[in-house]
PDB file of C-alpha atoms in Angstrom:
ATOM      1  CA  MET A   1      33.311 -48.278  59.004  1.00 46.00           C
ATOM      2  CA  LYS A   2      29.514 -48.314  58.964  1.00 45.00           C
ATOM      3  CA  ALA A   3      29.462 -48.496  62.767  1.00 45.00           C
ATOM      4  CA  LYS A   4      31.680 -45.406  63.019  1.00 49.00           C
ATOM      5  CA  LEU A   5      29.514 -43.456  60.606  1.00 46.00           C
ATOM      6  CA  LEU A   6      26.384 -44.433  62.539  1.00 44.00           C
ATOM      7  CA  ALA A   7      27.922 -43.252  65.814  1.00 44.00           C
ATOM      8  CA  ALA A   8      28.967 -39.961  64.226  1.00 43.00           C
ATOM      9  CA  ALA A   9      25.453 -39.435  62.870  1.00 45.00           C
ATOM     10  CA  ILE A  10      23.938 -40.049  66.318  1.00 45.00           C
ATOM     11  CA  PHE A  11      26.294 -37.567  67.947  1.00 42.00           C
ATOM     12  CA  CYS A  12      25.597 -34.929  65.292  1.00 47.00           C
ATOM     13  CA  SER A  13      21.831 -35.344  65.593  1.00 51.00           C
ATOM     14  CA  LEU A  14      22.057 -34.950  69.381  1.00 45.00           C
ATOM     15  CA  ALA A  15      24.072 -31.788  68.910  1.00 44.00           C
ATOM     16  CA  LEU A  16      21.537 -30.432  66.434  1.00 45.00           C
ATOM     17  CA  ARG A  17      18.597 -30.995  68.800  1.00 52.00           C
ATOM     18  CA  LEU A  18      20.208 -29.979  72.056  1.00 45.00           C
ATOM     19  CA  ALA A  19      22.497 -27.109  71.145  1.00 44.00           C
ATOM     20  CA  GLY A  20      19.639 -25.033  69.732  1.00 46.00           C
ATOM     21  CA  ALA A  21      18.296 -24.465  73.236  1.00 44.00           C
ATOM     22  CA  GLN A  22      21.476 -22.764  74.422  1.00 44.00           C
ATOM     23  CA  ASN A  23      20.686 -19.324  72.974  1.00 42.00           C
ATOM     24  CA  SER A  24      17.954 -18.423  75.438  1.00 43.00           C
ATOM     25  CA  PRO A  25      17.365 -14.683  75.992  1.00 45.00           C
ATOM     26  CA  PRO A  26      19.088 -13.226  79.074  1.00 45.00           C
ATOM     27  CA  GLU A  27      16.982 -12.473  82.125  1.00 46.00           C
ATOM     28  CA  PRO A  28      16.186  -8.753  82.560  1.00 47.00           C
ATOM     29  CA  SER A  29      18.238  -7.157  85.284  1.00 46.00           C
ATOM     30  CA  GLN A  30      16.520  -5.357  88.110  1.00 47.00           C
ATOM     31  CA  SER A  31      16.785  -1.588  87.991  1.00 47.00           C
ATOM     32  CA  LYS A  32      18.549   0.124  90.837  1.00 46.00           C
ATOM     33  CA  SER A  33      17.998   3.591  92.235  1.00 47.00           C
ATOM     34  CA  PRO A  34      20.658   6.228  91.514  1.00 47.00           C
ATOM     35  CA  ALA A  35      21.404   6.495  95.235  1.00 45.00           C
ATOM     36  CA  ALA A  36      22.016   2.779  95.621  1.00 43.00           C
ATOM     37  CA  SER A  37      24.150   2.586  92.505  1.00 42.00           C
ATOM     38  CA  SER A  38      26.265   5.525  93.584  1.00 45.00           C
ATOM     39  CA  GLN A  39      26.996   3.920  96.957  1.00 51.00           C
ATOM     40  CA  GLU A  40      28.028   0.562  95.540  1.00 50.00           C
ATOM     41  CA  PRO A  41      31.693   0.217  94.557  1.00 52.00           C
ATOM     42  CA  GLN A  42      32.286  -0.081  90.854  1.00 52.00           C
ATOM     43  CA  PRO A  43      33.692  -3.461  89.767  1.00 47.00           C
ATOM     44  CA  LYS A  44      37.335  -3.462  88.811  1.00 48.00           C
ATOM     45  CA  PRO A  45      38.230  -4.440  85.230  1.00 46.00           C
ATOM     46  CA  GLU A  46      39.273  -8.047  84.851  1.00 43.00           C
ATOM     47  CA  ALA A  47      42.996  -8.607  84.806  1.00 45.00           C
ATOM     48  CA  PRO A  48      44.407 -10.234  81.670  1.00 53.00           C
ATOM     49  CA  VAL A  49      44.874 -13.978  81.877  1.00 53.00           C
ATOM     50  CA  SER A  50      48.517 -14.763  82.602  1.00 59.00           C
ATOM     51  CA  GLU A  51      50.539 -17.299  80.658  1.00 59.00           C
ATOM     52  CA  LYS A  52      50.832 -19.383  83.837  1.00 61.00           C
ATOM     53  CA  THR A  53      47.050 -19.517  84.163  1.00 64.00           C
ATOM     54  CA  LYS A  54      46.729 -20.554  80.523  1.00 60.00           C
ATOM     55  CA  GLU A  55      49.242 -23.357  81.036  1.00 62.00           C
ATOM     56  CA  GLN A  56      47.250 -24.602  84.035  1.00 66.00           C
ATOM     57  CA  GLU A  57      44.059 -24.599  81.953  1.00 65.00           C
ATOM     58  CA  GLU A  58      45.829 -26.435  79.143  1.00 64.00           C
ATOM     59  CA  LYS A  59      47.054 -29.108  81.561  1.00 64.00           C
ATOM     60  CA  GLN A  60      43.488 -29.677  82.727  1.00 65.00           C
ATOM     61  CA  GLU A  61      42.266 -29.876  79.132  1.00 66.00           C
ATOM     62  CA  ARG A  62      44.819 -32.550  78.298  1.00 65.00           C
ATOM     63  CA  SER A  63      43.079 -34.870  80.759  1.00 65.00           C
ATOM     64  CA  LYS A  64      39.524 -34.309  79.519  1.00 78.00           C
ATOM     65  CA  ARG A  65      37.348 -37.319  78.822  1.00 80.00           C
ATOM     66  CA  VAL A  66      33.823 -37.668  77.481  1.00 83.00           C
ATOM     67  CA  LEU A  67      31.666 -39.115  80.268  1.00 80.00           C
ATOM     68  CA  GLY A  68      34.903 -39.668  82.150  1.00 80.00           C
ATOM     69  CA  VAL A  69      35.863 -42.439  79.705  1.00 82.00           C
ATOM     70  CA  LEU A  70      36.552 -41.455  76.089  1.00 84.00           C
ATOM     71  CA  PRO A  71      39.735 -39.382  75.720  1.00 83.00           C
ATOM     72  CA  GLN A  72      39.315 -35.821  74.449  1.00 84.00           C
ATOM     73  CA  PHE A  73      42.875 -34.617  74.913  1.00 88.00           C
ATOM     74  CA  GLY A  74      43.176 -32.612  71.706  1.00 88.00           C
ATOM     75  CA  VAL A  75      40.400 -30.072  72.360  1.00 91.00           C
ATOM     76  CA  THR A  76      40.961 -26.591  73.770  1.00 90.00           C
ATOM     77  CA  ASN A  77      38.596 -23.822  74.850  1.00 88.00           C
ATOM     78  CA  ILE A  78      41.406 -21.236  74.879  1.00 87.00           C
ATOM     79  CA  ARG A  79      41.120 -19.233  71.683  1.00 84.00           C
ATOM     80  CA  ASP A  80      44.593 -17.744  71.911  1.00 83.00           C
ATOM     81  CA  ALA A  81      46.253 -20.845  73.354  1.00 87.00           C
ATOM     82  CA  ARG A  82      50.008 -20.853  73.110  1.00 89.00           C
ATOM     83  CA  PRO A  83      51.431 -23.142  70.406  1.00 90.00           C
ATOM     84  CA  LEU A  84      52.454 -26.628  71.425  1.00 92.00           C
ATOM     85  CA  ARG A  85      56.108 -27.527  71.523  1.00 94.00           C
ATOM     86  CA  PRO A  86      57.210 -30.573  69.442  1.00 95.00           C
ATOM     87  CA  SER A  87      57.482 -32.663  72.613  1.00 95.00           C
ATOM     88  CA  GLU A  88      53.906 -31.699  73.553  1.00 94.00           C
ATOM     89  CA  LYS A  89      52.646 -32.640  70.096  1.00 95.00           C
ATOM     90  CA  PHE A  90      54.309 -36.025  70.508  1.00 96.00           C
ATOM     91  CA  ARG A  91      52.708 -36.491  73.930  1.00 94.00           C
ATOM     92  CA  LEU A  92      49.321 -35.602  72.448  1.00 93.00           C
ATOM     93  CA  PHE A  93      49.793 -38.276  69.781  1.00 94.00           C
ATOM     94  CA  ALA A  94      51.048 -40.909  72.229  1.00 94.00           C
ATOM     95  CA  ARG A  95      48.354 -40.313  74.852  1.00 92.00           C
ATOM     96  CA  SER A  96      45.580 -40.337  72.255  1.00 91.00           C
ATOM     97  CA  ALA A  97      46.832 -43.416  70.380  1.00 91.00           C
ATOM     98  CA  PHE A  98      47.825 -45.575  73.335  1.00 93.00           C
ATOM     99  CA  ASP A  99      45.172 -44.639  75.883  1.00 90.00           C
ATOM    100  CA  PRO A 100      43.766 -47.852  77.452  1.00 91.00           C
ATOM    101  CA  VAL A 101      40.266 -46.983  76.236  1.00 92.00           C
ATOM    102  CA  GLU A 102      41.505 -46.938  72.625  1.00 91.00           C
ATOM    103  CA  PHE A 103      42.535 -50.589  72.854  1.00 93.00           C
ATOM    104  CA  GLY A 104      38.943 -51.456  73.712  1.00 92.00           C
ATOM    105  CA  ILE A 105      37.565 -49.323  70.870  1.00 91.00           C
ATOM    106  CA  VAL A 106      39.914 -51.013  68.409  1.00 92.00           C
ATOM    107  CA  GLY A 107      38.736 -54.380  69.721  1.00 93.00           C
ATOM    108  CA  ILE A 108      35.122 -53.444  69.036  1.00 93.00           C
ATOM    109  CA  GLN A 109      36.019 -52.286  65.518  1.00 91.00           C
ATOM    110  CA  ALA A 110      37.805 -55.561  64.846  1.00 92.00           C
ATOM    111  CA  GLY A 111      34.808 -57.501  66.159  1.00 94.00           C
ATOM    112  CA  ILE A 112      32.403 -55.615  63.888  1.00 93.00           C
ATOM    113  CA  SER A 113      34.733 -56.172  60.935  1.00 91.00           C
ATOM    114  CA  GLN A 114      34.866 -59.883  61.676  1.00 91.00           C
ATOM    115  CA  ALA A 115      31.095 -60.127  62.103  1.00 93.00           C
ATOM    116  CA  THR A 116      30.536 -58.458  58.719  1.00 91.00           C
ATOM    117  CA  ASN A 117      33.428 -60.426  57.152  1.00 88.00           C
ATOM    118  CA  GLY A 118      35.379 -57.279  56.316  1.00 86.00           C
ATOM    119  CA  CYS A 119      38.658 -58.065  54.536  1.00 87.00           C
ATOM    120  CA  PRO A 120      37.640 -61.716  53.812  1.00 89.00           C
ATOM    121  CA  ALA A 121      41.252 -62.712  53.188  1.00 89.00           C
ATOM    122  CA  TYR A 122      41.925 -62.417  56.908  1.00 89.00           C
ATOM    123  CA  GLY A 123      39.594 -65.363  57.513  1.00 89.00           C
ATOM    124  CA  GLN A 124      37.625 -66.060  60.679  1.00 90.00           C
ATOM    125  CA  GLY A 125      38.439 -67.386  64.130  1.00 92.00           C
ATOM    126  CA  ALA A 126      41.069 -66.083  66.514  1.00 92.00           C
ATOM    127  CA  GLU A 127      43.653 -65.639  63.770  1.00 93.00           C
ATOM    128  CA  GLY A 128      41.313 -63.569  61.620  1.00 92.00           C
ATOM    129  CA  TYR A 129      40.303 -61.444  64.590  1.00 94.00           C
ATOM    130  CA  GLY A 130      43.943 -60.853  65.492  1.00 94.00           C
ATOM    131  CA  LYS A 131      44.747 -59.677  61.966  1.00 93.00           C
ATOM    132  CA  ARG A 132      41.773 -57.322  61.926  1.00 93.00           C
ATOM    133  CA  TYR A 133      42.716 -55.977  65.340  1.00 95.00           C
ATOM    134  CA  GLY A 134      46.286 -55.357  64.210  1.00 94.00           C
ATOM    135  CA  ALA A 135      45.152 -53.587  61.029  1.00 93.00           C
ATOM    136  CA  ALA A 136      42.667 -51.355  62.900  1.00 93.00           C
ATOM    137  CA  PHE A 137      45.274 -50.482  65.538  1.00 94.00           C
ATOM    138  CA  ALA A 138      47.901 -49.721  62.879  1.00 94.00           C
ATOM    139  CA  ASP A 139      45.406 -47.437  61.100  1.00 92.00           C
ATOM    140  CA  GLN A 140      44.824 -45.499  64.307  1.00 91.00           C
ATOM    141  CA  VAL A 141      48.486 -45.155  65.252  1.00 94.00           C
ATOM    142  CA  SER A 142      49.695 -44.122  61.792  1.00 94.00           C
ATOM    143  CA  ALA A 143      46.905 -41.557  61.402  1.00 93.00           C
ATOM    144  CA  GLY A 144      47.717 -40.047  64.808  1.00 93.00           C
ATOM    145  CA  LEU A 145      51.476 -40.149  64.266  1.00 95.00           C
ATOM    146  CA  PHE A 146      51.374 -38.166  61.027  1.00 96.00           C
ATOM    147  CA  GLY A 147      48.282 -36.049  61.726  1.00 94.00           C
ATOM    148  CA  ASN A 148      49.083 -35.046  65.311  1.00 95.00           C
ATOM    149  CA  PHE A 149      52.875 -35.105  65.450  1.00 96.00           C
ATOM    150  CA  VAL A 150      54.997 -35.446  62.304  1.00 97.00           C
ATOM    151  CA  TYR A 151      53.297 -32.991  59.953  1.00 97.00           C
ATOM    152  CA  PRO A 152      52.216 -30.508  62.664  1.00 96.00           C
ATOM    153  CA  THR A 153      55.846 -30.377  63.845  1.00 97.00           C
ATOM    154  CA  LEU A 154      57.361 -30.005  60.373  1.00 97.00           C
ATOM    155  CA  LEU A 155      54.744 -27.516  59.167  1.00 96.00           C
ATOM    156  CA  LYS A 156      54.396 -25.721  62.525  1.00 96.00           C
ATOM    157  CA  GLN A 157      50.635 -26.211  62.800  1.00 96.00           C
ATOM    158  CA  ASP A 158      48.508 -26.864  65.880  1.00 95.00           C
ATOM    159  CA  PRO A 159      46.820 -30.313  65.795  1.00 94.00           C
ATOM    160  CA  ARG A 160      44.244 -29.421  68.457  1.00 94.00           C
ATOM    161  CA  TYR A 161      40.581 -28.597  67.907  1.00 93.00           C
ATOM    162  CA  PHE A 162      39.736 -25.039  68.963  1.00 94.00           C
ATOM    163  CA  ARG A 163      36.194 -24.829  70.322  1.00 92.00           C
ATOM    164  CA  MET A 164      34.104 -21.787  69.539  1.00 90.00           C
ATOM    165  CA  GLY A 165      31.817 -22.415  72.508  1.00 88.00           C
ATOM    166  CA  GLU A 166      29.334 -19.661  71.674  1.00 89.00           C
ATOM    167  CA  GLY A 167      27.441 -18.189  68.757  1.00 91.00           C
ATOM    168  CA  SER A 168      24.798 -19.598  66.446  1.00 93.00           C
ATOM    169  CA  PHE A 169      24.484 -23.309  65.764  1.00 94.00           C
ATOM    170  CA  GLY A 170      25.426 -22.814  62.109  1.00 93.00           C
ATOM    171  CA  LYS A 171      28.648 -20.974  62.896  1.00 94.00           C
ATOM    172  CA  ARG A 172      29.693 -23.496  65.491  1.00 94.00           C
ATOM    173  CA  ALA A 173      28.885 -26.457  63.248  1.00 95.00           C
ATOM    174  CA  LEU A 174      30.888 -24.844  60.439  1.00 95.00           C
ATOM    175  CA  ASN A 175      33.751 -24.342  62.878  1.00 93.00           C
ATOM    176  CA  GLY A 176      33.674 -28.047  63.700  1.00 94.00           C
ATOM    177  CA  ILE A 177      33.656 -29.103  60.055  1.00 95.00           C
ATOM    178  CA  SER A 178      36.159 -26.570  58.749  1.00 94.00           C
ATOM    179  CA  GLN A 179      39.004 -27.295  61.139  1.00 93.00           C
ATOM    180  CA  VAL A 180      39.809 -30.439  59.189  1.00 94.00           C
ATOM    181  CA  PHE A 181      40.877 -28.062  56.407  1.00 96.00           C
ATOM    182  CA  VAL A 182      41.789 -24.873  58.329  1.00 94.00           C
ATOM    183  CA  ALA A 183      44.545 -25.097  60.950  1.00 94.00           C
ATOM    184  CA  HIS A 184      45.888 -22.687  63.551  1.00 94.00           C
ATOM    185  CA  ALA A 185      49.490 -21.858  62.707  1.00 94.00           C
ATOM    186  CA  ASP A 186      52.054 -21.892  65.516  1.00 93.00           C
ATOM    187  CA  ARG A 187      53.125 -18.344  64.631  1.00 92.00           C
ATOM    188  CA  GLY A 188      49.517 -17.110  64.718  1.00 89.00           C
ATOM    189  CA  GLY A 189      46.753 -16.875  62.159  1.00 91.00           C
ATOM    190  CA  ARG A 190      45.216 -19.644  60.139  1.00 93.00           C
ATOM    191  CA  GLN A 191      46.265 -21.628  57.092  1.00 94.00           C
ATOM    192  CA  PHE A 192      45.266 -24.684  55.108  1.00 97.00           C
ATOM    193  CA  ASN A 193      45.431 -27.770  57.311  1.00 96.00           C
ATOM    194  CA  PHE A 194      48.080 -29.684  55.390  1.00 96.00           C
ATOM    195  CA  SER A 195      48.778 -31.705  58.541  1.00 95.00           C
ATOM    196  CA  ALA A 196      45.319 -33.294  58.735  1.00 95.00           C
ATOM    197  CA  VAL A 197      44.899 -33.822  54.981  1.00 96.00           C
ATOM    198  CA  MET A 198      48.406 -35.164  54.368  1.00 96.00           C
ATOM    199  CA  GLY A 199      48.179 -37.261  57.527  1.00 95.00           C
ATOM    200  CA  ALA A 200      45.001 -38.957  56.275  1.00 95.00           C
ATOM    201  CA  PHE A 201      46.497 -39.725  52.862  1.00 95.00           C
ATOM    202  CA  THR A 202      49.822 -40.866  54.331  1.00 95.00           C
ATOM    203  CA  ALA A 203      48.085 -43.261  56.728  1.00 94.00           C
ATOM    204  CA  GLY A 204      45.923 -44.520  53.861  1.00 92.00           C
ATOM    205  CA  GLY A 205      49.028 -45.175  51.760  1.00 93.00           C
ATOM    206  CA  ILE A 206      50.835 -46.995  54.560  1.00 94.00           C
ATOM    207  CA  SER A 207      47.826 -49.264  55.080  1.00 92.00           C
ATOM    208  CA  ASN A 208      48.612 -50.893  51.731  1.00 92.00           C
ATOM    209  CA  ALA A 209      51.555 -52.570  53.455  1.00 91.00           C
ATOM    210  CA  TYR A 210      49.414 -54.692  55.774  1.00 91.00           C
ATOM    211  CA  TYR A 211      45.957 -54.992  54.186  1.00 92.00           C
ATOM    212  CA  PRO A 212      45.233 -58.038  51.974  1.00 90.00           C
ATOM    213  CA  ASP A 213      45.880 -57.728  48.241  1.00 88.00           C
ATOM    214  CA  ASP A 214      42.157 -57.380  47.509  1.00 86.00           C
ATOM    215  CA  ASP A 215      41.994 -54.342  49.825  1.00 86.00           C
ATOM    216  CA  ARG A 216      44.914 -52.403  48.383  1.00 88.00           C
ATOM    217  CA  GLY A 217      45.343 -49.915  45.571  1.00 89.00           C
ATOM    218  CA  VAL A 218      45.026 -46.241  44.753  1.00 90.00           C
ATOM    219  CA  GLY A 219      41.233 -46.249  44.831  1.00 89.00           C
ATOM    220  CA  LEU A 220      41.024 -47.834  48.273  1.00 88.00           C
ATOM    221  CA  THR A 221      43.779 -45.540  49.566  1.00 90.00           C
ATOM    222  CA  LEU A 222      41.820 -42.465  48.465  1.00 92.00           C
ATOM    223  CA  SER A 223      38.654 -43.963  49.917  1.00 91.00           C
ATOM    224  CA  ARG A 224      40.258 -44.574  53.319  1.00 90.00           C
ATOM    225  CA  ALA A 225      41.693 -41.051  53.374  1.00 92.00           C
ATOM    226  CA  ALA A 226      38.311 -39.527  52.506  1.00 93.00           C
ATOM    227  CA  ILE A 227      36.587 -41.580  55.212  1.00 91.00           C
ATOM    228  CA  ALA A 228      39.221 -40.487  57.754  1.00 91.00           C
ATOM    229  CA  LEU A 229      38.619 -36.827  56.874  1.00 94.00           C
ATOM    230  CA  GLY A 230      34.875 -37.430  57.179  1.00 93.00           C
ATOM    231  CA  TYR A 231      35.408 -38.868  60.654  1.00 91.00           C
ATOM    232  CA  GLY A 232      37.470 -35.781  61.465  1.00 93.00           C
ATOM    233  CA  MET A 233      34.622 -33.459  60.452  1.00 95.00           C
ATOM    234  CA  ALA A 234      32.066 -35.450  62.448  1.00 94.00           C
ATOM    235  CA  GLY A 235      34.454 -35.521  65.394  1.00 92.00           C
ATOM    236  CA  GLY A 236      34.928 -31.753  65.179  1.00 93.00           C
ATOM    237  CA  VAL A 237      31.173 -31.157  65.347  1.00 94.00           C
ATOM    238  CA  PHE A 238      30.931 -33.517  68.308  1.00 93.00           C
ATOM    239  CA  ASP A 239      33.833 -31.808  70.103  1.00 92.00           C
ATOM    240  CA  GLU A 240      32.184 -28.429  69.542  1.00 93.00           C
ATOM    241  CA  PHE A 241      28.803 -29.385  70.962  1.00 93.00           C
ATOM    242  CA  TRP A 242      29.667 -32.061  73.523  1.00 90.00           C
ATOM    243  CA  PRO A 243      29.699 -29.623  76.486  1.00 89.00           C
ATOM    244  CA  ASP A 244      26.173 -28.511  75.493  1.00 89.00           C
ATOM    245  CA  ILE A 245      24.995 -32.108  75.157  1.00 90.00           C
ATOM    246  CA  ASN A 246      26.611 -33.039  78.464  1.00 87.00           C
ATOM    247  CA  LYS A 247      24.995 -30.084  80.219  1.00 87.00           C
ATOM    248  CA  LYS A 248      21.537 -30.878  78.819  1.00 87.00           C
ATOM    249  CA  LEU A 249      21.639 -34.585  79.588  1.00 85.00           C
ATOM    250  CA  PHE A 250      23.531 -34.786  82.859  1.00 78.00           C
ATOM    251  CA  HIS A 251      23.491 -31.367  84.518  1.00 68.00           C
ATOM    252  CA  LYS A 252      19.869 -30.318  84.472  1.00 62.00           C
ATOM    253  CA  LYS A 253      18.934 -27.706  87.069  1.00 57.00           C
ATOM    254  CA  LYS A 254      16.449 -28.771  89.713  1.00 49.00           C
ATOM    255  CA  LYS A 255      13.167 -26.881  89.617  1.00 48.00           C
TER     256      LYS A 255
END
């Protein structure tokens, strides 16, 4: 858990330093003579984006990865994206939970837990590592199942993160944090994000079935749910600013 929090803090600090440079003043446009402007054809108004175009954009977004590795399937830049069908919400859960990269991330989490002797009742050695791996993987799958599929389908809420993409740093950071508690409804508008909150508490409750006796109980369930929501807020801020970070670090213009 400490390793996850440290990673989230690093990502947030990068966003804070790098996203502030995005609001540079626009370059002044060159003035044109009345004669030249009258001769040039006036640009036609942009045609509205068709539903087919939106679907194509959504398909591309479902394959997004951070640095080409870490899955970022549940993030959209389309503000008025059409609601996901139940089958699409299930695919989002399945792709996110069972992506090959996630198996490696779970393995790292289990290794850190074993190195710090988390859940001592699991013991050490290969057996202890296997138990920690299984517990970490079960945490991830149950959280995704209820937070991205079951509750969003029953309550008709969109489990995706909707990027703001522009505006002040404060507004965008607040957008990243708030979407853990404010969801986009399938019928339009926004409402309390019961899906994310109930998903975190449901996954925390289920974890009592496979964690050792010393790591069970109401207090630990509430603690796990709160930590999961904290990860969600940190992840939202990262999802909001990652394109800015990526552009600053890897797509610098040549002078």
